[in-house]
């Protein structure tokens, strides 16, 4: 089926299911930014390949809401699909809840798969829909019935990291989790994030390309921690290690039924931004919910001395690969060799692969020459890739690696010829922001958005800005994107 045919098939299912609108988030049931192929539902229904966005389908209309990173990419991918682009964040662009409340009459029903929608987002929609007289079905997975060749759940091998690699045993990490719960007067915790369970248990896998994670859920309740994953891929050595550390294992599909068995006198710490509506819908009503930031996400973000030291070593290796690549690229372009954006990405991958400890790329690289550099998260293709040339155009490459010592994410912008005055000015203004931010001293409690002004101040003085976040955390042998943002 092509995209319009998929939309029409979805609309027929909506009618039989009693839904007047259906929302497709494109995330998985773990809240992942980069889901495995099984959960790329947004891409399947719309053709849009960006990493962020929500598709909404009514009986007569369809729209994609996505942020500034994809305002250039999305129109070409949506062309001919029958899906309109809503540039999220622009003036006068309604949010999803507002738009649906305007196009649907009172008495309508909006449906979605609550396992893929955060509790925070669902609650915001609830308020809007209630005022508009619209009801919600939050447990409807219509894509499963349409996507006939949908990939299966990934089941990669699981490896265990030693204390020498992590700087902390899983027993110590679980003990810290327990203390955090006690501080919040809670006795239970639910972990759906794949990187959170990998970090807490000191395990890694390959269930998501470029992200060394293992499909699974965690429940800490009644003073015991249970990991819901595919037990068949846990070897005897790892199984015994988990058992000795007091970690129980159970089948992956047993997670949602297990939520219904949480004792009614339990108090669960819930982070609305990371827990999903589908999880909350399965927890018994009598259970007390304590709202707070997820302690594991916070602990994971702050690297210990071993993680920091090993990451520095990974960055040194990555830097060697990058310098070798740029040197070879510059010489090749000067000789007049035909090198496309994809060729350049391949050259960098070979340099990384030649060094010991390299595992894989930490995300699909973004090699962008000339005007392609203006497309955030640009994805080069064989048909549309530019050829690099010596001249006034700049070449940007955003890439990273998964190393045995850690995870890297590095962007470099280089001139392959003589840059223009405007390019040198813009580059210098951006460099000033880097310098100001790296040299900043600030008191405890300073917020990220306050430091963000240092990165933009030099640009603002010239009446310009950049439409992108300033920075993000990087996981330790984990996902390339994590908090703080």
Tab-separated table of C-alpha atoms in Angstrom:
chain	number	residue	atom	x	y	z
A	1	UNK	CA	0.000	0.000	0.000
A	2	UNK	CA	1.118	3.567	-0.668
A	3	UNK	CA	0.589	6.325	1.909
A	4	UNK	CA	-2.891	7.472	0.720
A	5	UNK	CA	-4.041	3.836	0.684
A	6	UNK	CA	-2.736	3.315	4.211
A	7	UNK	CA	-4.611	6.394	5.386
A	8	UNK	CA	-7.854	5.164	3.841
A	9	UNK	CA	-7.401	1.721	5.403
A	10	UNK	CA	-6.818	3.399	8.760
A	11	UNK	CA	-9.969	5.484	8.342
A	12	UNK	CA	-12.037	2.357	7.703
A	13	UNK	CA	-10.675	0.827	10.897
A	14	UNK	CA	-11.416	4.051	12.770
A	15	UNK	CA	-15.064	3.835	11.733
A	16	UNK	CA	-15.390	0.220	12.883
A	17	UNK	CA	-13.638	1.084	16.174
A	18	UNK	CA	-15.776	4.126	16.926
A	19	UNK	CA	-12.948	6.644	16.529
A	20	UNK	CA	-13.379	9.999	14.794
A	21	UNK	CA	-9.675	10.803	14.994
A	22	UNK	CA	-6.562	8.721	15.538
A	23	UNK	CA	-3.186	9.926	16.834
A	24	UNK	CA	0.094	8.212	15.875
A	25	UNK	CA	3.083	9.258	17.963
A	26	UNK	CA	5.788	7.197	16.261
A	27	UNK	CA	7.461	6.303	19.538
A	28	UNK	CA	7.665	2.843	21.053
A	29	UNK	CA	6.227	1.574	24.331
A	30	UNK	CA	9.444	2.640	26.070
A	31	UNK	CA	9.271	6.336	25.148
A	32	UNK	CA	12.356	6.040	22.933
A	33	UNK	CA	13.433	8.889	20.671
A	34	UNK	CA	14.891	6.383	18.236
A	35	UNK	CA	12.612	3.311	18.234
A	36	UNK	CA	13.351	-0.018	16.591
A	37	UNK	CA	11.868	-0.735	13.161
A	38	UNK	CA	8.778	-2.331	14.715
A	39	UNK	CA	7.695	0.960	16.231
A	40	UNK	CA	8.306	3.361	13.352
A	41	UNK	CA	4.563	3.769	12.962
A	42	UNK	CA	4.744	7.496	12.153
A	43	UNK	CA	7.041	6.774	9.224
A	44	UNK	CA	4.881	3.856	8.049
A	45	UNK	CA	1.634	5.840	7.989
A	46	UNK	CA	3.071	9.104	6.616
A	47	UNK	CA	6.433	8.556	4.909
A	48	UNK	CA	8.019	11.140	7.201
A	49	UNK	CA	11.401	9.877	8.431
A	50	UNK	CA	12.230	12.529	11.048
A	51	UNK	CA	12.839	11.559	14.670
A	52	UNK	CA	10.108	13.782	16.124
A	53	UNK	CA	6.518	14.416	15.142
A	54	UNK	CA	2.933	13.292	15.636
A	55	UNK	CA	0.461	12.338	12.899
A	56	UNK	CA	-3.247	12.979	13.422
A	57	UNK	CA	-5.848	11.438	11.119
A	58	UNK	CA	-9.544	12.313	11.035
A	59	UNK	CA	-12.158	10.947	8.650
A	60	UNK	CA	-11.446	13.738	6.157
A	61	UNK	CA	-8.143	15.364	7.126
A	62	UNK	CA	-4.636	14.427	8.252
A	63	UNK	CA	-1.744	16.422	9.657
A	64	UNK	CA	1.835	16.080	10.863
A	65	UNK	CA	3.033	18.242	13.763
A	66	UNK	CA	6.808	18.561	13.894
A	67	UNK	CA	9.372	21.078	15.138
A	68	UNK	CA	11.724	23.459	13.326
A	69	UNK	CA	14.350	20.761	12.704
A	70	UNK	CA	12.145	19.209	10.031
A	71	UNK	CA	10.355	22.151	8.431
A	72	UNK	CA	12.513	21.808	5.306
A	73	UNK	CA	12.541	18.007	5.162
A	74	UNK	CA	8.881	17.311	5.921
A	75	UNK	CA	7.205	19.009	2.916
A	76	UNK	CA	9.061	16.862	0.381
A	77	UNK	CA	8.390	13.637	2.287
A	78	UNK	CA	4.694	14.465	2.743
A	79	UNK	CA	4.182	15.504	-0.890
A	80	UNK	CA	1.229	13.635	-2.406
A	81	UNK	CA	0.375	11.884	0.869
A	82	UNK	CA	-2.695	13.923	1.746
A	83	UNK	CA	-1.079	14.910	5.039
A	84	UNK	CA	-0.736	18.607	5.864
A	85	UNK	CA	2.314	19.967	7.694
A	86	UNK	CA	1.796	21.898	10.921
A	87	UNK	CA	4.981	23.757	11.840
A	88	UNK	CA	4.922	23.313	15.590
A	89	UNK	CA	6.098	26.451	17.382
A	90	UNK	CA	5.163	28.929	14.659
A	91	UNK	CA	2.740	31.719	15.458
A	92	UNK	CA	-0.928	30.895	14.869
A	93	UNK	CA	-0.258	27.153	14.474
A	94	UNK	CA	-2.724	25.285	16.712
A	95	UNK	CA	-1.569	22.421	18.895
A	96	UNK	CA	-2.972	18.955	18.325
A	97	UNK	CA	-5.565	19.198	21.079
A	98	UNK	CA	-6.733	22.625	19.970
A	99	UNK	CA	-6.922	21.612	16.300
A	100	UNK	CA	-8.956	18.489	17.041
A	101	UNK	CA	-11.316	20.440	19.290
A	102	UNK	CA	-11.893	22.827	16.374
A	103	UNK	CA	-12.420	20.277	13.566
A	104	UNK	CA	-14.392	17.686	15.555
A	105	UNK	CA	-17.910	18.267	16.876
A	106	UNK	CA	-18.862	17.635	20.481
A	107	UNK	CA	-19.577	13.976	21.077
A	108	UNK	CA	-16.648	12.815	18.922
A	109	UNK	CA	-14.036	10.280	20.043
A	110	UNK	CA	-10.260	10.618	19.775
A	111	UNK	CA	-8.215	7.420	19.988
A	112	UNK	CA	-4.556	6.509	20.347
A	113	UNK	CA	-2.268	3.798	21.685
A	114	UNK	CA	-1.664	5.034	25.216
A	115	UNK	CA	1.430	2.877	25.568
A	116	UNK	CA	3.214	5.337	23.249
A	117	UNK	CA	1.929	8.636	24.698
A	118	UNK	CA	3.434	10.208	27.816
A	119	UNK	CA	1.180	10.773	30.789
A	120	UNK	CA	1.976	14.492	30.683
A	121	UNK	CA	0.912	14.879	27.045
A	122	UNK	CA	-2.204	12.758	27.530
A	123	UNK	CA	-3.266	14.830	30.549
A	124	UNK	CA	-2.876	18.062	28.585
A	125	UNK	CA	-5.069	16.658	25.808
A	126	UNK	CA	-7.613	15.431	28.378
A	127	UNK	CA	-8.236	18.974	29.599
A	128	UNK	CA	-8.758	20.310	26.090
A	129	UNK	CA	-10.974	17.430	24.980
A	130	UNK	CA	-13.092	17.614	28.120
A	131	UNK	CA	-13.884	21.270	27.478
A	132	UNK	CA	-14.781	20.423	23.862
A	133	UNK	CA	-17.050	17.515	24.822
A	134	UNK	CA	-14.733	14.973	23.136
A	135	UNK	CA	-14.158	11.527	24.647
A	136	UNK	CA	-10.909	9.539	24.552
A	137	UNK	CA	-10.010	5.920	23.804
A	138	UNK	CA	-6.445	5.504	25.051
A	139	UNK	CA	-5.877	1.801	24.407
A	140	UNK	CA	-6.353	1.424	20.659
A	141	UNK	CA	-3.485	0.102	18.510
A	142	UNK	CA	-4.945	0.270	15.012
A	143	UNK	CA	-1.587	0.139	13.217
A	144	UNK	CA	-1.016	-3.449	14.360
A	145	UNK	CA	-4.037	-4.545	12.299
A	146	UNK	CA	-2.883	-2.677	9.175
A	147	UNK	CA	0.882	-3.242	9.054
A	148	UNK	CA	0.943	-6.786	7.710
A	149	UNK	CA	4.728	-7.154	7.462
A	150	UNK	CA	5.444	-5.309	10.687
A	151	UNK	CA	8.864	-6.297	12.102
A	152	UNK	CA	9.010	-8.433	15.221
A	153	UNK	CA	10.320	-7.260	18.594
A	154	UNK	CA	14.139	-7.285	18.518
A	155	UNK	CA	15.926	-9.923	20.601
A	156	UNK	CA	19.657	-9.244	20.535
A	157	UNK	CA	22.238	-10.863	22.780
A	158	UNK	CA	22.668	-9.296	26.216
A	159	UNK	CA	26.094	-8.468	27.651
A	160	UNK	CA	26.982	-7.520	31.218
A	161	UNK	CA	29.345	-4.651	32.015
A	162	UNK	CA	31.816	-5.070	34.852
A	163	UNK	CA	32.271	-2.698	37.775
A	164	UNK	CA	35.552	-1.670	36.187
A	165	UNK	CA	33.592	-0.467	33.151
A	166	UNK	CA	30.758	1.242	35.030
A	167	UNK	CA	32.345	2.351	38.302
A	168	UNK	CA	29.405	0.959	40.252
A	169	UNK	CA	27.701	-2.397	40.733
A	170	UNK	CA	24.014	-2.904	40.031
A	171	UNK	CA	23.520	-3.574	43.751
A	172	UNK	CA	24.891	-0.118	44.525
A	173	UNK	CA	22.702	1.480	41.879
A	174	UNK	CA	19.553	-0.247	43.085
A	175	UNK	CA	20.428	0.827	46.624
A	176	UNK	CA	20.597	4.442	45.420
A	177	UNK	CA	17.192	4.005	43.769
A	178	UNK	CA	15.715	2.746	47.039
A	179	UNK	CA	17.102	5.760	48.927
A	180	UNK	CA	15.655	8.119	46.330
A	181	UNK	CA	12.245	6.493	46.717
A	182	UNK	CA	12.406	6.753	50.499
A	183	UNK	CA	13.241	10.441	50.195
A	184	UNK	CA	10.050	10.924	48.171
A	185	UNK	CA	8.027	8.748	50.584
A	186	UNK	CA	7.433	6.153	47.872
A	187	UNK	CA	8.005	2.402	47.940
A	188	UNK	CA	7.576	1.497	44.265
A	189	UNK	CA	8.965	2.563	40.881
A	190	UNK	CA	8.314	1.693	37.243
A	191	UNK	CA	11.042	1.990	34.611
A	192	UNK	CA	10.013	1.852	30.959
A	193	UNK	CA	13.035	3.584	29.386
A	194	UNK	CA	15.422	1.159	27.716
A	195	UNK	CA	18.474	3.217	28.641
A	196	UNK	CA	17.303	3.435	32.259
A	197	UNK	CA	17.081	-0.341	32.663
A	198	UNK	CA	20.412	-0.825	30.840
A	199	UNK	CA	22.103	1.672	33.154
A	200	UNK	CA	20.548	0.375	36.375
A	201	UNK	CA	21.322	-3.270	35.605
A	202	UNK	CA	24.725	-2.695	33.937
A	203	UNK	CA	23.662	-4.534	30.786
A	204	UNK	CA	23.825	-3.628	27.105
A	205	UNK	CA	22.373	-5.061	23.900
A	206	UNK	CA	21.573	-4.160	20.309
A	207	UNK	CA	17.784	-4.063	20.094
A	208	UNK	CA	17.787	-0.572	18.559
A	209	UNK	CA	20.298	0.377	15.827
A	210	UNK	CA	23.063	2.635	17.209
A	211	UNK	CA	21.555	2.402	20.704
A	212	UNK	CA	23.063	-0.441	22.795
A	213	UNK	CA	19.890	-1.203	24.732
A	214	UNK	CA	17.788	-4.255	25.566
A	215	UNK	CA	14.005	-4.381	25.265
A	216	UNK	CA	12.606	-4.641	28.754
A	217	UNK	CA	10.715	-3.011	31.632
A	218	UNK	CA	11.495	-2.701	35.327
A	219	UNK	CA	9.172	-2.782	38.314
A	220	UNK	CA	10.438	-2.180	41.834
A	221	UNK	CA	7.642	-3.162	44.203
A	222	UNK	CA	7.343	-5.020	47.505
A	223	UNK	CA	11.099	-4.547	48.013
A	224	UNK	CA	12.046	-6.536	44.900
A	225	UNK	CA	13.199	-5.504	41.427
A	226	UNK	CA	11.868	-7.434	38.429
A	227	UNK	CA	13.191	-7.114	34.885
A	228	UNK	CA	10.626	-7.982	32.211
A	229	UNK	CA	12.544	-9.059	29.117
A	230	UNK	CA	12.977	-12.100	26.893
A	231	UNK	CA	14.463	-14.550	29.365
A	232	UNK	CA	15.629	-16.904	26.612
A	233	UNK	CA	18.477	-14.541	25.704
A	234	UNK	CA	19.824	-14.269	29.250
A	235	UNK	CA	22.700	-16.730	29.432
A	236	UNK	CA	23.324	-18.809	32.534
A	237	UNK	CA	26.196	-16.626	33.732
A	238	UNK	CA	24.172	-13.406	33.517
A	239	UNK	CA	21.113	-15.112	34.966
A	240	UNK	CA	23.095	-16.262	37.986
A	241	UNK	CA	24.647	-12.804	38.395
A	242	UNK	CA	21.220	-11.140	38.371
A	243	UNK	CA	19.876	-13.706	40.833
A	244	UNK	CA	22.803	-13.176	43.205
A	245	UNK	CA	22.144	-9.424	43.114
A	246	UNK	CA	18.468	-9.874	43.958
A	247	UNK	CA	17.139	-9.044	40.490
A	248	UNK	CA	14.246	-11.225	39.347
A	249	UNK	CA	13.453	-11.811	35.672
A	250	UNK	CA	10.115	-12.346	33.968
A	251	UNK	CA	8.757	-12.519	30.429
A	252	UNK	CA	8.629	-9.275	28.426
A	253	UNK	CA	4.903	-9.673	27.688
A	254	UNK	CA	4.181	-10.070	31.388
A	255	UNK	CA	4.886	-6.421	32.201
A	256	UNK	CA	1.461	-4.868	31.601
A	257	UNK	CA	-0.446	-7.676	33.380
A	258	UNK	CA	2.010	-7.287	36.298
A	259	UNK	CA	1.026	-3.626	36.689
A	260	UNK	CA	-2.489	-4.707	37.585
A	261	UNK	CA	-1.095	-6.789	40.478
A	262	UNK	CA	0.751	-3.982	42.232
A	263	UNK	CA	-0.560	-3.922	45.834
A	264	UNK	CA	-3.267	-1.348	46.447
A	265	UNK	CA	-1.417	0.019	49.480
A	266	UNK	CA	1.681	0.815	47.366
A	267	UNK	CA	2.965	4.336	46.673
A	268	UNK	CA	4.551	4.578	43.210
A	269	UNK	CA	6.886	7.376	42.195
A	270	UNK	CA	5.685	8.575	38.778
A	271	UNK	CA	7.390	10.995	36.381
A	272	UNK	CA	4.638	12.225	34.005
A	273	UNK	CA	7.177	13.075	31.318
A	274	UNK	CA	8.649	9.584	31.127
A	275	UNK	CA	5.769	7.282	32.109
A	276	UNK	CA	3.028	6.602	29.576
A	277	UNK	CA	-0.746	6.792	29.730
A	278	UNK	CA	-0.859	3.086	28.894
A	279	UNK	CA	1.106	2.272	32.044
A	280	UNK	CA	-1.060	4.440	34.290
A	281	UNK	CA	-4.240	2.926	32.849
A	282	UNK	CA	-3.162	-0.518	34.103
A	283	UNK	CA	-2.253	0.464	37.666
A	284	UNK	CA	-5.011	-0.241	40.220
A	285	UNK	CA	-6.984	2.894	41.105
A	286	UNK	CA	-6.355	2.502	44.826
A	287	UNK	CA	-2.579	2.747	44.405
A	288	UNK	CA	-1.158	6.106	45.471
A	289	UNK	CA	0.854	7.959	42.823
A	290	UNK	CA	3.638	10.313	43.912
A	291	UNK	CA	4.677	12.742	41.163
A	292	UNK	CA	8.413	13.497	40.980
A	293	UNK	CA	11.347	13.448	38.584
A	294	UNK	CA	12.466	9.918	37.717
A	295	UNK	CA	15.469	9.279	40.015
A	296	UNK	CA	17.163	6.852	37.607
A	297	UNK	CA	17.114	9.389	34.778
A	298	UNK	CA	18.755	11.922	37.085
A	299	UNK	CA	21.362	9.463	38.396
A	300	UNK	CA	22.196	8.267	34.885
A	301	UNK	CA	22.777	11.821	33.676
A	302	UNK	CA	25.507	12.482	36.257
A	303	UNK	CA	28.543	10.440	35.249
A	304	UNK	CA	30.792	8.964	37.926
A	305	UNK	CA	34.591	9.220	37.730
A	306	UNK	CA	35.000	5.917	35.868
A	307	UNK	CA	32.355	6.813	33.291
A	308	UNK	CA	33.844	10.286	32.820
A	309	UNK	CA	37.425	9.006	32.464
A	310	UNK	CA	36.465	6.284	29.987
A	311	UNK	CA	34.330	8.712	27.976
A	312	UNK	CA	37.345	11.024	27.710
A	313	UNK	CA	39.316	8.141	26.251
A	314	UNK	CA	36.541	7.450	23.769
A	315	UNK	CA	36.538	11.109	22.759
A	316	UNK	CA	40.293	11.012	22.240
A	317	UNK	CA	39.925	8.072	19.864
A	318	UNK	CA	37.010	9.762	18.128
A	319	UNK	CA	39.084	12.919	17.753
A	320	UNK	CA	41.926	10.965	16.144
A	321	UNK	CA	39.494	9.438	13.651
A	322	UNK	CA	37.972	12.846	12.895
A	323	UNK	CA	41.338	14.558	12.288
A	324	UNK	CA	42.523	11.744	10.012
A	325	UNK	CA	39.258	11.900	8.099
A	326	UNK	CA	39.330	15.672	7.630
A	327	UNK	CA	42.950	15.553	6.488
A	328	UNK	CA	42.228	12.897	3.867
A	329	UNK	CA	39.024	14.629	2.780
A	330	UNK	CA	40.711	17.991	2.312
A	331	UNK	CA	43.476	16.446	0.193
A	332	UNK	CA	41.049	14.388	-1.888
A	333	UNK	CA	38.831	17.384	-2.675
A	334	UNK	CA	41.880	19.469	-3.553
A	335	UNK	CA	42.911	16.761	-6.043
A	336	UNK	CA	39.501	16.995	-7.686
A	337	UNK	CA	38.301	13.540	-6.631
A	338	UNK	CA	34.543	12.994	-6.831
A	339	UNK	CA	33.368	12.529	-3.257
A	340	UNK	CA	29.685	12.652	-2.373
A	341	UNK	CA	28.220	13.308	1.056
A	342	UNK	CA	27.694	9.559	1.505
A	343	UNK	CA	31.273	8.853	0.415
A	344	UNK	CA	32.509	11.293	3.069
A	345	UNK	CA	30.443	9.567	5.768
A	346	UNK	CA	31.911	6.242	4.676
A	347	UNK	CA	35.443	7.660	4.912
A	348	UNK	CA	34.836	8.730	8.511
A	349	UNK	CA	33.337	5.352	9.413
A	350	UNK	CA	36.438	3.617	8.067
A	351	UNK	CA	38.680	5.820	10.193
A	352	UNK	CA	36.686	5.024	13.324
A	353	UNK	CA	36.590	1.326	12.491
A	354	UNK	CA	40.373	1.228	12.134
A	355	UNK	CA	40.829	2.078	15.815
A	356	UNK	CA	40.553	-0.496	18.646
A	357	UNK	CA	37.378	-0.502	20.711
A	358	UNK	CA	35.023	0.881	18.050
A	359	UNK	CA	31.643	-0.896	18.066
A	360	UNK	CA	29.300	1.062	15.787
A	361	UNK	CA	28.075	4.563	15.003
A	362	UNK	CA	26.032	6.212	17.752
A	363	UNK	CA	23.537	7.538	15.202
A	364	UNK	CA	23.151	7.741	11.459
A	365	UNK	CA	25.700	10.388	10.368
A	366	UNK	CA	24.643	13.701	8.879
A	367	UNK	CA	27.093	14.690	6.096
A	368	UNK	CA	25.742	17.942	4.649
A	369	UNK	CA	27.385	20.061	1.939
A	370	UNK	CA	26.272	23.529	0.900
A	371	UNK	CA	22.549	24.175	1.301
A	372	UNK	CA	22.010	20.728	2.830
A	373	UNK	CA	23.748	22.070	5.930
A	374	UNK	CA	20.651	24.179	6.617
A	375	UNK	CA	18.508	21.045	7.021
A	376	UNK	CA	18.576	19.945	10.644
A	377	UNK	CA	19.027	16.172	10.889
A	378	UNK	CA	19.505	15.990	7.116
A	379	UNK	CA	19.677	12.435	5.751
A	380	UNK	CA	21.809	11.966	2.630
A	381	UNK	CA	20.571	9.617	-0.095
A	382	UNK	CA	22.299	8.217	-3.161
A	383	UNK	CA	19.878	10.051	-5.406
A	384	UNK	CA	20.096	13.452	-3.728
A	385	UNK	CA	23.593	13.529	-2.221
A	386	UNK	CA	25.733	16.509	-3.226
A	387	UNK	CA	29.287	16.143	-4.475
A	388	UNK	CA	31.835	17.967	-2.317
A	389	UNK	CA	33.768	20.662	-4.141
A	390	UNK	CA	36.468	23.201	-3.350
A	391	UNK	CA	34.751	26.567	-3.309
A	392	UNK	CA	32.613	28.851	-1.165
A	393	UNK	CA	30.312	26.137	0.241
A	394	UNK	CA	30.783	24.750	3.741
A	395	UNK	CA	30.728	21.072	4.685
A	396	UNK	CA	29.101	19.985	7.954
A	397	UNK	CA	29.345	16.495	9.394
A	398	UNK	CA	27.447	15.497	12.529
A	399	UNK	CA	28.358	12.008	13.698
A	400	UNK	CA	29.345	9.884	16.653
A	401	UNK	CA	30.546	6.494	17.757
A	402	UNK	CA	29.796	3.756	20.234
A	403	UNK	CA	33.131	2.724	21.717
A	404	UNK	CA	33.985	0.213	24.417
A	405	UNK	CA	34.974	3.249	26.491
A	406	UNK	CA	31.865	5.371	25.879
A	407	UNK	CA	29.595	7.213	23.474
A	408	UNK	CA	30.512	10.253	21.371
A	409	UNK	CA	28.655	12.921	19.411
A	410	UNK	CA	30.671	15.461	17.419
A	411	UNK	CA	29.834	18.065	14.770
A	412	UNK	CA	32.398	19.834	12.633
A	413	UNK	CA	31.876	22.523	9.994
A	414	UNK	CA	34.782	23.065	7.606
A	415	UNK	CA	35.552	25.161	4.529
A	416	UNK	CA	36.842	23.158	1.582
A	417	UNK	CA	37.778	26.371	-0.212
A	418	UNK	CA	37.797	30.067	0.602
A	419	UNK	CA	34.774	30.984	2.738
A	420	UNK	CA	32.765	34.123	2.109
A	421	UNK	CA	32.753	37.117	4.447
A	422	UNK	CA	29.262	36.185	5.666
A	423	UNK	CA	30.300	32.593	6.360
A	424	UNK	CA	33.321	33.750	8.351
A	425	UNK	CA	31.196	36.202	10.314
A	426	UNK	CA	28.513	33.642	11.170
A	427	UNK	CA	31.127	31.036	12.076
A	428	UNK	CA	32.903	33.515	14.335
A	429	UNK	CA	29.696	34.531	16.087
A	430	UNK	CA	28.922	30.868	16.726
A	431	UNK	CA	32.460	30.286	17.996
A	432	UNK	CA	32.026	33.188	20.417
A	433	UNK	CA	28.986	31.418	21.830
A	434	UNK	CA	30.965	28.209	22.285
A	435	UNK	CA	33.739	30.044	24.090
A	436	UNK	CA	31.353	32.006	26.331
A	437	UNK	CA	29.476	28.867	27.338
A	438	UNK	CA	32.589	26.749	27.947
A	439	UNK	CA	34.172	29.426	30.164
A	440	UNK	CA	31.039	30.185	32.175
A	441	UNK	CA	31.087	29.919	35.964
A	442	UNK	CA	27.699	29.776	37.582
A	443	UNK	CA	26.139	29.063	41.003
A	444	UNK	CA	24.341	25.881	41.933
A	445	UNK	CA	20.721	25.981	40.824
A	446	UNK	CA	21.391	27.813	37.564
A	447	UNK	CA	19.010	26.607	34.874
A	448	UNK	CA	19.943	25.438	31.404
A	449	UNK	CA	17.811	28.076	29.736
A	450	UNK	CA	19.771	30.741	31.607
A	451	UNK	CA	23.094	29.423	30.309
A	452	UNK	CA	21.562	29.152	26.849
A	453	UNK	CA	21.659	32.939	26.544
A	454	UNK	CA	25.470	32.832	26.662
A	455	UNK	CA	25.534	30.652	23.572
A	456	UNK	CA	23.271	33.050	21.661
A	457	UNK	CA	24.305	36.474	22.931
A	458	UNK	CA	26.897	37.232	20.229
A	459	UNK	CA	24.397	36.222	17.536
A	460	UNK	CA	21.622	38.283	19.088
A	461	UNK	CA	23.825	41.373	18.997
A	462	UNK	CA	23.894	40.972	15.209
A	463	UNK	CA	20.150	40.372	14.953
A	464	UNK	CA	20.402	36.634	14.182
A	465	UNK	CA	19.712	33.402	16.037
A	466	UNK	CA	19.780	29.618	15.547
A	467	UNK	CA	16.603	27.561	15.599
A	468	UNK	CA	17.942	24.577	17.478
A	469	UNK	CA	18.652	23.458	21.007
A	470	UNK	CA	22.057	24.387	22.379
A	471	UNK	CA	23.042	21.018	23.799
A	472	UNK	CA	22.113	17.726	25.387
A	473	UNK	CA	23.549	15.013	27.560
A	474	UNK	CA	25.202	11.943	26.038
A	475	UNK	CA	24.772	8.468	27.497
A	476	UNK	CA	27.649	6.320	28.719
A	477	UNK	CA	27.788	3.455	26.214
A	478	UNK	CA	24.119	4.246	25.757
A	479	UNK	CA	21.852	6.546	23.753
A	480	UNK	CA	23.506	9.529	22.148
A	481	UNK	CA	20.687	11.786	23.366
A	482	UNK	CA	19.773	12.013	27.029
A	483	UNK	CA	19.133	14.720	29.620
A	484	UNK	CA	19.937	17.321	30.641
A	485	UNK	CA	18.818	19.245	27.564
